[in-house]
Coordinates of C-alpha atoms in Angstrom, one line a residue:
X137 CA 24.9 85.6 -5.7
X138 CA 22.4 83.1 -6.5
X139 CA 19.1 84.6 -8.6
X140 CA 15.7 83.0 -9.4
X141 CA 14.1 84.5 -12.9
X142 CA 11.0 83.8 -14.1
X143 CA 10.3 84.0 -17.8
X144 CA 7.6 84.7 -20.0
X145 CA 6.9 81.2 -20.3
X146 CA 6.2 80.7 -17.0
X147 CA 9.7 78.7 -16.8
X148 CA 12.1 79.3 -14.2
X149 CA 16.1 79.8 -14.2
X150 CA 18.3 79.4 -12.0
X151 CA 21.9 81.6 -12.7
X152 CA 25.0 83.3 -10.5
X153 CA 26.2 86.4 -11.0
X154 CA 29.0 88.7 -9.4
X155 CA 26.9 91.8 -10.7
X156 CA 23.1 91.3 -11.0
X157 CA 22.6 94.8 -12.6
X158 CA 24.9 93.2 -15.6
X159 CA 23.6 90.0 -16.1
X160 CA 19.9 91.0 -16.0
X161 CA 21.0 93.7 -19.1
X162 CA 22.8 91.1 -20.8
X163 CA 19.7 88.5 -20.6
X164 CA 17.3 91.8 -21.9
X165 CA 19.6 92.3 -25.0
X166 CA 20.0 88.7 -25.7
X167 CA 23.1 88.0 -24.6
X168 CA 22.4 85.6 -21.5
X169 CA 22.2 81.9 -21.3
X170 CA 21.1 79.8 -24.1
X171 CA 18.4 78.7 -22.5
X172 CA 16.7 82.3 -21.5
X173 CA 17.0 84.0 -25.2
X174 CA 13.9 84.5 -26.5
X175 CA 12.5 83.5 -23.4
X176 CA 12.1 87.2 -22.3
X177 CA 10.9 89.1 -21.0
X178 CA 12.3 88.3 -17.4
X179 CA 11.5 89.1 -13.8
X180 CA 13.7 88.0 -10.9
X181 CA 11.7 86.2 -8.0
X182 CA 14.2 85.7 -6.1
X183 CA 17.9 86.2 -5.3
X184 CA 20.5 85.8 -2.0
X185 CA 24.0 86.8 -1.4
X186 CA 26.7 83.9 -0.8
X187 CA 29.9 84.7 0.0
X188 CA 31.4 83.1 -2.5
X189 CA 31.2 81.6 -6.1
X190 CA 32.2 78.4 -4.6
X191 CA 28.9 78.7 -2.2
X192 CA 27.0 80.6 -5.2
X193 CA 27.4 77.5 -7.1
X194 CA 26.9 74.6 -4.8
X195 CA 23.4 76.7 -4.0
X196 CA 22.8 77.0 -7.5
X197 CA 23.3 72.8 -7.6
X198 CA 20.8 73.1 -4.8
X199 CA 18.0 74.9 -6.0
X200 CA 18.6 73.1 -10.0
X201 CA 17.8 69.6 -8.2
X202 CA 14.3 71.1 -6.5
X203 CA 11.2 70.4 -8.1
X204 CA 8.7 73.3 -9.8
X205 CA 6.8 73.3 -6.6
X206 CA 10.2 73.6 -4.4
X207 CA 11.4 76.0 -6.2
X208 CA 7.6 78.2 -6.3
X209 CA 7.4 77.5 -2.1
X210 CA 11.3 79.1 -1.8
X211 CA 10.2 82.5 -4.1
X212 CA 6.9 82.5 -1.8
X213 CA 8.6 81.7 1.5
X214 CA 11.3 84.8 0.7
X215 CA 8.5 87.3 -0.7
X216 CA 6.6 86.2 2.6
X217 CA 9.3 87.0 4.7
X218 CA 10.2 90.2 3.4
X219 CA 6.5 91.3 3.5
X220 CA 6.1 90.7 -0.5
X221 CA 8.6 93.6 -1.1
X222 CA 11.8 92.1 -2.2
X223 CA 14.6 89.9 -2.4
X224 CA 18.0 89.2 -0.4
X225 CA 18.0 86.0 1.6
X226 CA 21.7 86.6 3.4
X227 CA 23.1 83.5 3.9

């Protein structure tokens, strides 16, 4: 799984996970990556489902190498499609 976050700074993250529930608790209490403590709070934008962590992390390589405004157009194009509502891009 592939996630987008968004934090209070207006950064974005890009992270995989095999359980999103988990890693979104660890990042509230701290315990994510460096780079996202005390960077909270933080709302996923956007996420999809690979079928793999091989794919999970050649896709996370992907979306890393996009620019801000790549990376804004994707989290727009997916709440688009979904009618604003949600997340889940299955590859």
């Amino acid at each position: 799984m592939c996630i987008r976050e968004r934090v209070n700074d207006e950064s974005l993250s890009t992270g995989i996970t095999t359980n999103l529930a988990r890693r979104i608790t660890e990042h509230e209490q701290g315990n994510g990556a460096r780079y996202t403590r005390g960077r909270g709070p933080l709302n996923l934008k956007y996420m999809e489902y690979c079928n793999n962590r091989a794919e999970a992390s050649r896709r996370e390589a992907s979306i890393k190498s996009l620019s801000r405004a790549k990376k804004l157009e994707l989290i727009l194009l997916d709440n688009t499609a979904s009618n604003g509502g949600g997340f889940g891009k299955n590859n």
